[in-house]
CSV table of N, CA and C in Angstrom, one decimal:
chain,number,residue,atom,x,y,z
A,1,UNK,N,-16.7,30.0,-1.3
A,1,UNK,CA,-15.5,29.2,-1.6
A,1,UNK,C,-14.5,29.3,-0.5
A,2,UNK,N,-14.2,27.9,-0.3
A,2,UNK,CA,-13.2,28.0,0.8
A,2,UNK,C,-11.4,28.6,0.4
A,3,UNK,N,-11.0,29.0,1.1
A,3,UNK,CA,-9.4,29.4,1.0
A,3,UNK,C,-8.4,29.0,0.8
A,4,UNK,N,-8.7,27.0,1.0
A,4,UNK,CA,-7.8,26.2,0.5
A,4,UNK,C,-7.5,25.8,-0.7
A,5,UNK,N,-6.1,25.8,-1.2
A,5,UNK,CA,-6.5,25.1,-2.5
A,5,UNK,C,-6.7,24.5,-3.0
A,6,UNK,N,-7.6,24.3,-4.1
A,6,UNK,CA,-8.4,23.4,-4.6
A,6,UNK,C,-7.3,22.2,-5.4
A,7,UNK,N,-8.1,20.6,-4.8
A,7,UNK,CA,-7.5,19.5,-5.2
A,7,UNK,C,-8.6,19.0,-5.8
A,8,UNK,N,-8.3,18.6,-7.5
A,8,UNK,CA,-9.3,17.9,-7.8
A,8,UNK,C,-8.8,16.4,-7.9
A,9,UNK,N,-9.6,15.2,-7.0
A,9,UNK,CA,-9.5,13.9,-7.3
A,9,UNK,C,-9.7,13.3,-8.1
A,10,UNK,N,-9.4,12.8,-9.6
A,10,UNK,CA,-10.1,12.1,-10.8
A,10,UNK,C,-10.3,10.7,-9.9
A,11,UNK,N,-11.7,10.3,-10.2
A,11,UNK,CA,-12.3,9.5,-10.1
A,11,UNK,C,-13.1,8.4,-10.9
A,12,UNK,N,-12.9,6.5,-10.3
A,12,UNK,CA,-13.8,6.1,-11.2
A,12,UNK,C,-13.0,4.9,-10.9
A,13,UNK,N,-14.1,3.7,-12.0
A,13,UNK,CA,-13.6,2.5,-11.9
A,13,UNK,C,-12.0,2.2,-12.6
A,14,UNK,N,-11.3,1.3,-12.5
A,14,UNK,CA,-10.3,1.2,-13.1
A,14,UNK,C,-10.5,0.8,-14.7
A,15,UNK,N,-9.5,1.8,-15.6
A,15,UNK,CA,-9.9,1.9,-16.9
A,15,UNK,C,-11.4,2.5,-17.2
A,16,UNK,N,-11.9,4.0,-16.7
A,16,UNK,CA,-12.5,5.0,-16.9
A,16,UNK,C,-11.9,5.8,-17.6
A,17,UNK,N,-10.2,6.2,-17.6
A,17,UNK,CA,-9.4,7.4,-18.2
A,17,UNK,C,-9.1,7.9,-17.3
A,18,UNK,N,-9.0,7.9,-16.1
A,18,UNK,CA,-8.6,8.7,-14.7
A,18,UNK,C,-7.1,9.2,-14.6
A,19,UNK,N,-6.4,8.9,-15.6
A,19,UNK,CA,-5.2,8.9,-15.7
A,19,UNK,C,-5.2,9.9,-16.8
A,20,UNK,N,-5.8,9.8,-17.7
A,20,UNK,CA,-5.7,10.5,-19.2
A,20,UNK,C,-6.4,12.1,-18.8
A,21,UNK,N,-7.7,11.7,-18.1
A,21,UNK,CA,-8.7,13.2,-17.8
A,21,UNK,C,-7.6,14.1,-16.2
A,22,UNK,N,-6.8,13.6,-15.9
A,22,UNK,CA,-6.5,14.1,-14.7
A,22,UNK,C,-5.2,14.9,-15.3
A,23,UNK,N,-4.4,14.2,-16.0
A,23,UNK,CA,-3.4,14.7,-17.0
A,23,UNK,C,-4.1,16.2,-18.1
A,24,UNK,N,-4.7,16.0,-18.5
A,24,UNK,CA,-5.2,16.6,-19.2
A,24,UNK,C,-5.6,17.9,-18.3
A,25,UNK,N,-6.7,17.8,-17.7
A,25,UNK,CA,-6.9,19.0,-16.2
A,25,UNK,C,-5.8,19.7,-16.0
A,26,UNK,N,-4.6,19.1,-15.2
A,26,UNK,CA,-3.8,19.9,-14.9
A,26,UNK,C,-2.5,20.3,-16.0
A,27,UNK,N,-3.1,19.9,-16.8
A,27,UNK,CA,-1.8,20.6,-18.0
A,27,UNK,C,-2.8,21.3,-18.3
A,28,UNK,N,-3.9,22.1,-18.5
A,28,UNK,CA,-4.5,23.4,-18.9
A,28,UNK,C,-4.6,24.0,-17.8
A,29,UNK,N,-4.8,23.4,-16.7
A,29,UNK,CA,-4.5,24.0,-15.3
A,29,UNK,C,-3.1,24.7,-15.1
A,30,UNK,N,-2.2,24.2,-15.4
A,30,UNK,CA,-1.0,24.5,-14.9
A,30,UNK,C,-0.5,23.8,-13.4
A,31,UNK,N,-1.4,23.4,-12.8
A,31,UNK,CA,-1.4,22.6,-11.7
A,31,UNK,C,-0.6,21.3,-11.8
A,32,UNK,N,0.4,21.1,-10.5
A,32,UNK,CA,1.0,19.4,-10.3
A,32,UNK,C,-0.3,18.2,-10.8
A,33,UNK,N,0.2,16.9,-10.9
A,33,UNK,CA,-0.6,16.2,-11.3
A,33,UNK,C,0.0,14.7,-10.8
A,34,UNK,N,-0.7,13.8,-9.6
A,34,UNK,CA,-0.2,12.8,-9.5
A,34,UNK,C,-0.6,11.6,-9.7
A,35,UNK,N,-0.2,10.6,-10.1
A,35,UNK,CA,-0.9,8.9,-10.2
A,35,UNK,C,-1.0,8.7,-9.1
A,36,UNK,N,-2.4,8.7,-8.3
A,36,UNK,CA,-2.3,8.1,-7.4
A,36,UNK,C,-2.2,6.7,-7.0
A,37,UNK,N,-2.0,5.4,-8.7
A,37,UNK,CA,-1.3,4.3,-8.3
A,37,UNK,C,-0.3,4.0,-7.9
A,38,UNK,N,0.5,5.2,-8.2
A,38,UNK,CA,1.8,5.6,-8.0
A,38,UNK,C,2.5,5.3,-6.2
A,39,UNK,N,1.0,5.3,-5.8
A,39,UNK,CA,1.5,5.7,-3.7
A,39,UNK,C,0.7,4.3,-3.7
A,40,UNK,N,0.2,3.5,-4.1
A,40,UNK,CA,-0.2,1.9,-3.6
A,40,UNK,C,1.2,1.2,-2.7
A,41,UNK,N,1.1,0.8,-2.1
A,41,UNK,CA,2.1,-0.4,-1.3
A,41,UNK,C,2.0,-0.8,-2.5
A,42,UNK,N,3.7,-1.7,-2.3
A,42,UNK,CA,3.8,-2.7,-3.3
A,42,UNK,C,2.8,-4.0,-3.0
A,43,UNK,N,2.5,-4.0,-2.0
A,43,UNK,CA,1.5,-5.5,-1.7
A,43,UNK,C,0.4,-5.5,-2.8
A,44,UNK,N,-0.3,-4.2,-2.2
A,44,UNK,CA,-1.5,-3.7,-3.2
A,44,UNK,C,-1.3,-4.1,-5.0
A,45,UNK,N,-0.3,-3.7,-5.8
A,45,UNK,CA,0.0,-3.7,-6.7
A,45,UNK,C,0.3,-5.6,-6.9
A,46,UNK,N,1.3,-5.8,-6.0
A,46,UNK,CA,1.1,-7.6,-6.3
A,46,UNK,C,0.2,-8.4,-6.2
A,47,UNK,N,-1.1,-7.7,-5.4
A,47,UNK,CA,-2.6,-8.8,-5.1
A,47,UNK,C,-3.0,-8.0,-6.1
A,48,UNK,N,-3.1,-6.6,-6.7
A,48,UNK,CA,-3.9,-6.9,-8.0
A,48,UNK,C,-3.4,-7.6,-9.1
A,49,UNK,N,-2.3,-7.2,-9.2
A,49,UNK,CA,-1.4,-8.0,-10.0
A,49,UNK,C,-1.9,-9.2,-10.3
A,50,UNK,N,-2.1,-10.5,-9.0
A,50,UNK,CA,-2.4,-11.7,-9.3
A,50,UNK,C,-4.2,-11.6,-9.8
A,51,UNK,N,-4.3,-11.1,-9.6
A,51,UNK,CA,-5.9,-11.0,-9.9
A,51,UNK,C,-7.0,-10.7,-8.8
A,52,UNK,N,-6.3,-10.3,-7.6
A,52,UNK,CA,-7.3,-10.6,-6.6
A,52,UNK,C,-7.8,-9.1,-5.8
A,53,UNK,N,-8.8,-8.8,-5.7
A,53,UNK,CA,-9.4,-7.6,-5.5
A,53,UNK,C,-9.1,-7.2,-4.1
A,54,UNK,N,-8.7,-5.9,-3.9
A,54,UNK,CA,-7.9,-5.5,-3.0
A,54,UNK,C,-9.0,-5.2,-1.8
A,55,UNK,N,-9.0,-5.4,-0.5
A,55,UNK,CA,-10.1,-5.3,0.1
A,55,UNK,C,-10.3,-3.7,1.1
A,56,UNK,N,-10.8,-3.4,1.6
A,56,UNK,CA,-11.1,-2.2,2.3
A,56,UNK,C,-9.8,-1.7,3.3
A,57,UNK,N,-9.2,-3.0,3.9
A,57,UNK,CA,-8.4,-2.8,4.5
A,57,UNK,C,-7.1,-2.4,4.0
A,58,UNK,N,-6.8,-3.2,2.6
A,58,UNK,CA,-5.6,-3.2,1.9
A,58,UNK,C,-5.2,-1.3,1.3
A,59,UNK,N,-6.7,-0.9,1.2
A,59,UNK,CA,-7.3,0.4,0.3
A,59,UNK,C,-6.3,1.5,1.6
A,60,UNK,N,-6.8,1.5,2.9
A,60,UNK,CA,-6.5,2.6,3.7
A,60,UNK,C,-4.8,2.9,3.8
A,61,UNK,N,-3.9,2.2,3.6
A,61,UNK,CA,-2.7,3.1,3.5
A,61,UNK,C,-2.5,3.8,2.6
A,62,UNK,N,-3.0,3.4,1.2
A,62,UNK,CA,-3.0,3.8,0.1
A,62,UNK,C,-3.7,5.1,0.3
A,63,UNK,N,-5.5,5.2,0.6
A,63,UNK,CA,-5.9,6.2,0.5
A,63,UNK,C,-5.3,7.4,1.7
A,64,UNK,N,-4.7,6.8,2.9
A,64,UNK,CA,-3.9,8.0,3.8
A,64,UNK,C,-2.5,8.8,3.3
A,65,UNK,N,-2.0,7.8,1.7
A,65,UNK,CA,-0.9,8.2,0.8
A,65,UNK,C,-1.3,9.3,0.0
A,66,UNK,N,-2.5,9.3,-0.3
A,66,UNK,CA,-3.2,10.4,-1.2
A,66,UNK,C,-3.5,11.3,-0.3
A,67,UNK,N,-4.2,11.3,0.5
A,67,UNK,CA,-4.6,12.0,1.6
A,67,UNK,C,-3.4,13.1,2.1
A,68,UNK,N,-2.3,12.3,2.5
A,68,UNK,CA,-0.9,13.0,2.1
A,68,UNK,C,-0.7,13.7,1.6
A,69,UNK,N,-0.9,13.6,0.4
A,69,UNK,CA,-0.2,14.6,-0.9
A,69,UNK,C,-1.4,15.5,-0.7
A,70,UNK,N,-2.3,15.7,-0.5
A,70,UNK,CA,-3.5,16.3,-0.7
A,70,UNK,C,-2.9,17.3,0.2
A,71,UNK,N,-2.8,16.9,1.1
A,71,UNK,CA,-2.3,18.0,2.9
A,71,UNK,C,-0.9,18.7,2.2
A,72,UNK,N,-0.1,17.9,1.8
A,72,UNK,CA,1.2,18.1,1.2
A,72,UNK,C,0.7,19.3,0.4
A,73,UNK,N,-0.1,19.3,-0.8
A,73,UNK,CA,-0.7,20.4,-1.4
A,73,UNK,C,-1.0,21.8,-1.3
A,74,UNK,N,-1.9,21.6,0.0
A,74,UNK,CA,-2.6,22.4,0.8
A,74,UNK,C,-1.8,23.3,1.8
A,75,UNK,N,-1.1,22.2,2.1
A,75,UNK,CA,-0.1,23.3,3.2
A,75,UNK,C,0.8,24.1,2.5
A,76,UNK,N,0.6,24.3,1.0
A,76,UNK,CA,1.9,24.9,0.3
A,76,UNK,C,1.0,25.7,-0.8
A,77,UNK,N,-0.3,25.6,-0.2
A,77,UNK,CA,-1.8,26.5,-0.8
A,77,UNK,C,-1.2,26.6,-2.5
A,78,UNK,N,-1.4,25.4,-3.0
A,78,UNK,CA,-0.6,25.0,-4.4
A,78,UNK,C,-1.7,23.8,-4.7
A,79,UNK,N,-3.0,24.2,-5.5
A,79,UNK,CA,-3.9,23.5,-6.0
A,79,UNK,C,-2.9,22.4,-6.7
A,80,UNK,N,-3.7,21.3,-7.1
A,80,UNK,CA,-3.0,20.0,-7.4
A,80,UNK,C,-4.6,19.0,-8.4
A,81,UNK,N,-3.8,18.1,-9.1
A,81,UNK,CA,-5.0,17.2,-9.7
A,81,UNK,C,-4.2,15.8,-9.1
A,82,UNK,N,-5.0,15.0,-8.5
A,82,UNK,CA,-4.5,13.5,-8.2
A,82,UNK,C,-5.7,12.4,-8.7
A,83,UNK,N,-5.3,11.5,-9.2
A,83,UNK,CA,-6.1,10.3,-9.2
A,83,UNK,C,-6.4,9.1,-8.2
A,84,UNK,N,-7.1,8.6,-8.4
A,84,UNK,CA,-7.9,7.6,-6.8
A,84,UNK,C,-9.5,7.2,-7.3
A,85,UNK,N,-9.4,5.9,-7.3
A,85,UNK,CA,-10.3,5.3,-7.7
A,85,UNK,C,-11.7,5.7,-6.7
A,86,UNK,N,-11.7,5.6,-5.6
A,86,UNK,CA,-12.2,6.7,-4.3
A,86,UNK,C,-13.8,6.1,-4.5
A,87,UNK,N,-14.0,4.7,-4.8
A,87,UNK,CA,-15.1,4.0,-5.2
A,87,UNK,C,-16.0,4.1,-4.0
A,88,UNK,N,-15.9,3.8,-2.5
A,88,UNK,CA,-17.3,4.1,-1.9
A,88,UNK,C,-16.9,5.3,-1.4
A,89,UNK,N,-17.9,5.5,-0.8
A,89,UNK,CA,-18.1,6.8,0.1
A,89,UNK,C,-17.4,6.8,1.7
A,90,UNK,N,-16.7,5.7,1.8
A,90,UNK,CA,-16.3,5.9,2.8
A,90,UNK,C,-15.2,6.5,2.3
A,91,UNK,N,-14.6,6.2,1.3
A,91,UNK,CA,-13.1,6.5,0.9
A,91,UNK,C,-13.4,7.8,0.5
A,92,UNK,N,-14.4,8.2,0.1
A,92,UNK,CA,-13.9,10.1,-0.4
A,92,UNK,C,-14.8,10.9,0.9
A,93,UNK,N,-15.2,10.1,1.9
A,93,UNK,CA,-15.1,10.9,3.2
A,93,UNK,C,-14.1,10.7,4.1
A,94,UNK,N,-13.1,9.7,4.1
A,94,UNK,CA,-11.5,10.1,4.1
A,94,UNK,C,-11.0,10.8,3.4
A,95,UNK,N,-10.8,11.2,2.6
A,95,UNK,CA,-10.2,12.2,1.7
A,95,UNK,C,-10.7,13.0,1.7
A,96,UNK,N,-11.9,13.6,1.8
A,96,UNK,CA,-12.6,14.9,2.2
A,96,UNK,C,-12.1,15.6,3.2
A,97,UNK,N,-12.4,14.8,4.2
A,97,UNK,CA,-12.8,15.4,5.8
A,97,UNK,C,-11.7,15.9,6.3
A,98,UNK,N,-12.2,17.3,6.7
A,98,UNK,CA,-10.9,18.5,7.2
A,98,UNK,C,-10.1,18.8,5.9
A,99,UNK,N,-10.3,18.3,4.8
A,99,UNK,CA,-10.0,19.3,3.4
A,99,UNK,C,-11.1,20.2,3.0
A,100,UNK,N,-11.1,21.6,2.9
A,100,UNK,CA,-12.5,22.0,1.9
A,100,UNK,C,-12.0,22.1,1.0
A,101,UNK,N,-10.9,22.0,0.8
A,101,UNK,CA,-10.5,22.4,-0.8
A,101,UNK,C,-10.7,21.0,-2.1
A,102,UNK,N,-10.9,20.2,-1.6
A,102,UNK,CA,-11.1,18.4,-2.4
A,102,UNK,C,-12.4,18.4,-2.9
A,103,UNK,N,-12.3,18.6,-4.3
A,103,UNK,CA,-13.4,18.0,-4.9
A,103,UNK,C,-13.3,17.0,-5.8
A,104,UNK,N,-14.3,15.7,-6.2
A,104,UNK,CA,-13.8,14.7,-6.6
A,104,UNK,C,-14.5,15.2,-8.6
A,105,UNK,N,-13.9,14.3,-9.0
A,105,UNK,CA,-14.4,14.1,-10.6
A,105,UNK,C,-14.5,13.1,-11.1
A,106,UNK,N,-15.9,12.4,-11.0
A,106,UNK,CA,-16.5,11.1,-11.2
A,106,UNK,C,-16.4,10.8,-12.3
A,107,UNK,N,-15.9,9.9,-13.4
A,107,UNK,CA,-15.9,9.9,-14.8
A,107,UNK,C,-17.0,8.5,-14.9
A,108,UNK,N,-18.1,9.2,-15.7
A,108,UNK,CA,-19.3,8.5,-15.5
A,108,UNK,C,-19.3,7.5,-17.3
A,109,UNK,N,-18.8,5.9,-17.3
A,109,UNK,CA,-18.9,5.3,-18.3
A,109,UNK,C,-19.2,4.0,-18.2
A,110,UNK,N,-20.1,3.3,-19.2
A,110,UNK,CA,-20.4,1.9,-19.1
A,110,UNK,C,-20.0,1.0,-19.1
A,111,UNK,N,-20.4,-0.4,-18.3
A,111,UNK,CA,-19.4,-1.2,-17.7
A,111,UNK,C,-19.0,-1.4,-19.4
A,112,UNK,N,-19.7,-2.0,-20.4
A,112,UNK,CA,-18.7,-2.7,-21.6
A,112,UNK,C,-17.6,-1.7,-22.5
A,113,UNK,N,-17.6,0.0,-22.3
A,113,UNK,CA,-17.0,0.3,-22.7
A,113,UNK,C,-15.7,0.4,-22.4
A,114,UNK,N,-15.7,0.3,-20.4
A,114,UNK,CA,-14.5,0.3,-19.8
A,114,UNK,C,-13.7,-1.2,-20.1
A,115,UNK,N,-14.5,-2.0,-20.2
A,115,UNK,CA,-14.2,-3.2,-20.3
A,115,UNK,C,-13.2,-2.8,-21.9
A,116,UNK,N,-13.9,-2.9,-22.8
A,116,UNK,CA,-13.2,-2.6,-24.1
A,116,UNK,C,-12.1,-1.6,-23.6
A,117,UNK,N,-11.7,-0.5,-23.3
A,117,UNK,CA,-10.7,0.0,-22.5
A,117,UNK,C,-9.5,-0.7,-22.1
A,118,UNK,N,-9.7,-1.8,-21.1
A,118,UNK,CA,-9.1,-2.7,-20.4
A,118,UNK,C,-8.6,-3.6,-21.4
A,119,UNK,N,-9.5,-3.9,-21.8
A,119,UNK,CA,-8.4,-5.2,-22.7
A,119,UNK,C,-7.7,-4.6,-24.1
A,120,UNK,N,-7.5,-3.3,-24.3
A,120,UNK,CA,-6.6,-2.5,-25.0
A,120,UNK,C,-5.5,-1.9,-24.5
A,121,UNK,N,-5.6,-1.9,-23.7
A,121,UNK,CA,-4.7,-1.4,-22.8
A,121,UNK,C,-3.4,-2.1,-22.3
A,122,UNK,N,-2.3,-1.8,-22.8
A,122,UNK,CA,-0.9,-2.5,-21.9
A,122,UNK,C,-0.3,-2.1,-21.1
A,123,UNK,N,0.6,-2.9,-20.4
A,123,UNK,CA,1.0,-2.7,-19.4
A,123,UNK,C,0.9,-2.3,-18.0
A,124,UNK,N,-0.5,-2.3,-17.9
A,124,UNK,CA,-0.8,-1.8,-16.5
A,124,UNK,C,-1.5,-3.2,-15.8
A,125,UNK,N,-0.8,-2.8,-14.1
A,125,UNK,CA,-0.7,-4.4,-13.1
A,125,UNK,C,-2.8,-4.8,-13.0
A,126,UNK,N,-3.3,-3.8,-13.2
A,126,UNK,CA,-4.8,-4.4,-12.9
A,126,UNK,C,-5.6,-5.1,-13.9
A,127,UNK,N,-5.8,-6.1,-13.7
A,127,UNK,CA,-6.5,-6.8,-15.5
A,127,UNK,C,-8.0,-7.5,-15.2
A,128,UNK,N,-8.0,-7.0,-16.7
A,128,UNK,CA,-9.5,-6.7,-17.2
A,128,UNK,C,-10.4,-7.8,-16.1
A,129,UNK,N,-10.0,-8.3,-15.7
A,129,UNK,CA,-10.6,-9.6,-14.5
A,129,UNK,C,-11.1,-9.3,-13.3
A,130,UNK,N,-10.4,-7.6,-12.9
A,130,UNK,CA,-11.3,-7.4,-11.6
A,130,UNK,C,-12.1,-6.0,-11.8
A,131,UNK,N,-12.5,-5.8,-13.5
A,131,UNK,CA,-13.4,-4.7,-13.0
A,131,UNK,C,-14.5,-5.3,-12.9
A,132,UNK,N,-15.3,-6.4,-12.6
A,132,UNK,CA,-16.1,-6.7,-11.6
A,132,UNK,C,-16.2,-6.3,-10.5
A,133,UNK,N,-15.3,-6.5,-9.7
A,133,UNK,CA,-15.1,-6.1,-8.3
A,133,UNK,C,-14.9,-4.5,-8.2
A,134,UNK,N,-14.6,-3.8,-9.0
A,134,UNK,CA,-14.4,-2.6,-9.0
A,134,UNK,C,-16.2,-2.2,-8.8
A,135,UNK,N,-16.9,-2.7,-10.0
A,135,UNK,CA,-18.2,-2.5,-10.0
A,135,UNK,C,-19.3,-2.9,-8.9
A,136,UNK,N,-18.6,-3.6,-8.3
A,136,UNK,CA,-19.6,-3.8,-7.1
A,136,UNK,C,-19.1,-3.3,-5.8
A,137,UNK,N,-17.9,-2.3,-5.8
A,137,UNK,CA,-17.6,-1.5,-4.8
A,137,UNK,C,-18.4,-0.5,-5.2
A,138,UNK,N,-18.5,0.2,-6.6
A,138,UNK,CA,-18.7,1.5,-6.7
A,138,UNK,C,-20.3,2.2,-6.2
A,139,UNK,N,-20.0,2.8,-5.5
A,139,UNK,CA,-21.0,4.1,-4.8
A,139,UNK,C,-20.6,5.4,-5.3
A,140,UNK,N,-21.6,5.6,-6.8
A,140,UNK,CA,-21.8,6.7,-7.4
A,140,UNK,C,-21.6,7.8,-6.2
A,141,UNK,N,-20.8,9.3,-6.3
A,141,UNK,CA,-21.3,10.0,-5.4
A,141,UNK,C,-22.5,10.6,-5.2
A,142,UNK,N,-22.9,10.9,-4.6
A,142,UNK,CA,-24.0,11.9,-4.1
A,142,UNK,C,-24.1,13.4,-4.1
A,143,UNK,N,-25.2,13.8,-4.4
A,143,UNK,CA,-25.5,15.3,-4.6
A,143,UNK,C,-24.4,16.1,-3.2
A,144,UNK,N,-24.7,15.5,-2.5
A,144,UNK,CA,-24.1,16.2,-1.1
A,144,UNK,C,-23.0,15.9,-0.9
A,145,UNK,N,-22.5,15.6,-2.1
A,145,UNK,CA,-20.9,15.3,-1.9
A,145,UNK,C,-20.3,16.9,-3.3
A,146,UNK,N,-18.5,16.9,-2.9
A,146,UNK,CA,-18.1,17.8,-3.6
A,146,UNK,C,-17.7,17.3,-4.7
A,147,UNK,N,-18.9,16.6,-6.1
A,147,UNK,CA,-18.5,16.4,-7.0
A,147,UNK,C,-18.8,16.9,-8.1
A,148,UNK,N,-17.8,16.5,-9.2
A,148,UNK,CA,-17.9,17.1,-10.6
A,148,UNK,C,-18.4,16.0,-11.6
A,149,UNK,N,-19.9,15.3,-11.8
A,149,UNK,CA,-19.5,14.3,-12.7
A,149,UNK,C,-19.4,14.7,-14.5
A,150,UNK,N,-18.2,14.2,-15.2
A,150,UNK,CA,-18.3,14.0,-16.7
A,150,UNK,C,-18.9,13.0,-17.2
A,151,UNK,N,-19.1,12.8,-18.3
A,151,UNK,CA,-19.5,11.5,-19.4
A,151,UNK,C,-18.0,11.3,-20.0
A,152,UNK,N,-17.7,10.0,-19.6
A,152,UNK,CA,-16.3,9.5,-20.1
A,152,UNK,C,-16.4,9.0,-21.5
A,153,UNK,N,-17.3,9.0,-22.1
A,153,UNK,CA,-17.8,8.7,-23.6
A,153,UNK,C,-17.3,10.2,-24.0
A,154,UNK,N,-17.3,11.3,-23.7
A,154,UNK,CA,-17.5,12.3,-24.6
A,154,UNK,C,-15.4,12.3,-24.9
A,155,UNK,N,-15.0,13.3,-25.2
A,155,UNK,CA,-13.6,13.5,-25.7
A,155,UNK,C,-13.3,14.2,-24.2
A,156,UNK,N,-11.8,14.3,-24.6
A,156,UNK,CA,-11.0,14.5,-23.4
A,156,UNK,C,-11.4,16.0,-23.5
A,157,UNK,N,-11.1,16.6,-24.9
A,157,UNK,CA,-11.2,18.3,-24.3
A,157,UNK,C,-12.8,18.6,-23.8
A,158,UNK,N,-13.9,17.8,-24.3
A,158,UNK,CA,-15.0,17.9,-23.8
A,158,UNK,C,-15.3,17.9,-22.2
A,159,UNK,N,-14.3,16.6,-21.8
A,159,UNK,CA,-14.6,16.4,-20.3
A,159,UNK,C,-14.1,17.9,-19.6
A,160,UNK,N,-12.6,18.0,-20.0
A,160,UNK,CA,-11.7,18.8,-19.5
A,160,UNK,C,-12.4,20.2,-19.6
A,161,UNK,N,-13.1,20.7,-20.5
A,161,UNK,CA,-13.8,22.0,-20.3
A,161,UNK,C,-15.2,21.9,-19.4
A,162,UNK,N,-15.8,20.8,-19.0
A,162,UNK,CA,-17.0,20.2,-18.2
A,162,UNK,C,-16.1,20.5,-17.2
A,163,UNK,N,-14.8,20.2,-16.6
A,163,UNK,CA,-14.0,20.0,-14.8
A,163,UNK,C,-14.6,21.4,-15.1
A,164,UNK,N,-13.4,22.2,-15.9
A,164,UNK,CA,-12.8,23.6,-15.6
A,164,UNK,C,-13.6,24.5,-15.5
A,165,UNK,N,-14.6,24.5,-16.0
A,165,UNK,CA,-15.6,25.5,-16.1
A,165,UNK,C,-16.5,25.4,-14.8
A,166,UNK,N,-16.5,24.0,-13.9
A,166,UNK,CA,-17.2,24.0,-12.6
A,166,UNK,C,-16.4,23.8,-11.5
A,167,UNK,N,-15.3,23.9,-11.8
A,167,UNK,CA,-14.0,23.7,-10.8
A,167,UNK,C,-14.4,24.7,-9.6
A,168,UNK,N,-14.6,25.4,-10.1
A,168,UNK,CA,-15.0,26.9,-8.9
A,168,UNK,C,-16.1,27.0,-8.3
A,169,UNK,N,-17.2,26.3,-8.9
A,169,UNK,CA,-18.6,26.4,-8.7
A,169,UNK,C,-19.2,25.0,-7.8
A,170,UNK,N,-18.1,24.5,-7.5
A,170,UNK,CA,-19.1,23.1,-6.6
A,170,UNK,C,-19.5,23.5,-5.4
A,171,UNK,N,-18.5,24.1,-5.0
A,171,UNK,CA,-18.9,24.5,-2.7
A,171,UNK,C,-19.5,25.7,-3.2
């Protein structure tokens, strides 16, 4: 186990719970906890807004804003929970690389249930209209990546004792 401290990324399509499971983590954690839609440019937020799926290029300030906090974290050796949708592998090998402390938490749920999700859901700028595009970005992680996957069907304390209990045991 490396010496840095440990960042867990909640991960997943939009409307998985990434907000709910990441909250949850770090309030039994005791650990900070951030929205990482929170650090989107406003652009980002008004092209999803209209409907229109944010492209690879649009993704990289955003994901070097997380990336930030993550270092922000680390240099103050003060574990942290952040969220980041972190859908291909290029994006959580930016957010990895030269962190050993970042491990991601893939919240693993079916497209109709996220869907049902989404259209229950108020007030948030991303609508139910582009988790398509969410799903044809996503690149499940890989064994050889530092992940934690849950079943997003199960309950929140079920996931939450699935992170905590392997939080320590991924690297």
């Amino acid at each position: 186990m490396s010496d840095a401290a440990t960042v867990l990324v909640v991960m997943g399509v939009s409307g998985v719970g990434k907000t709910t499971l990441a909250k949850a983590i770090a309030e039994r954690l005791g650990w900070p906890f951030q929205e990482g839609d929170d650090l989107h440019p406003a652009a980002n937020i008004a092209k999803m807004t209209a409907g229109q799926p944010l492209t690879d290029a649009d993704r990289l300030p955003w994901l070097d804003a997380i990336g930030a906090w993550i270092d922000g974290q680390q240099r103050r050796n003060q574990s942290g929970v952040i969220t980041c949708s972190a859908l291909k592998r290029a994006y959580r090998d930016r957010l990895a690389n030269g962190r050993p402390g970042v491990t991601f938490v893939f919240i693993r749920l079916d497209r109709a249930a996220i869907a049902a999700r989404m259209a229950a859901r108020k007030g948030h700028f991303m609508p139910p209209s582009l988790l398509a595009s969410q799903f044809a970005d996503l690149e499940p992680p890989g064994p050889d990546e530092p992940v934690i996957i849950v079943d997003g069907a199960g309950s929140i304390a079920a996931q939450v004792e699935a992170v905590v209990s392997r939080a320590t045991s991924v690297r």
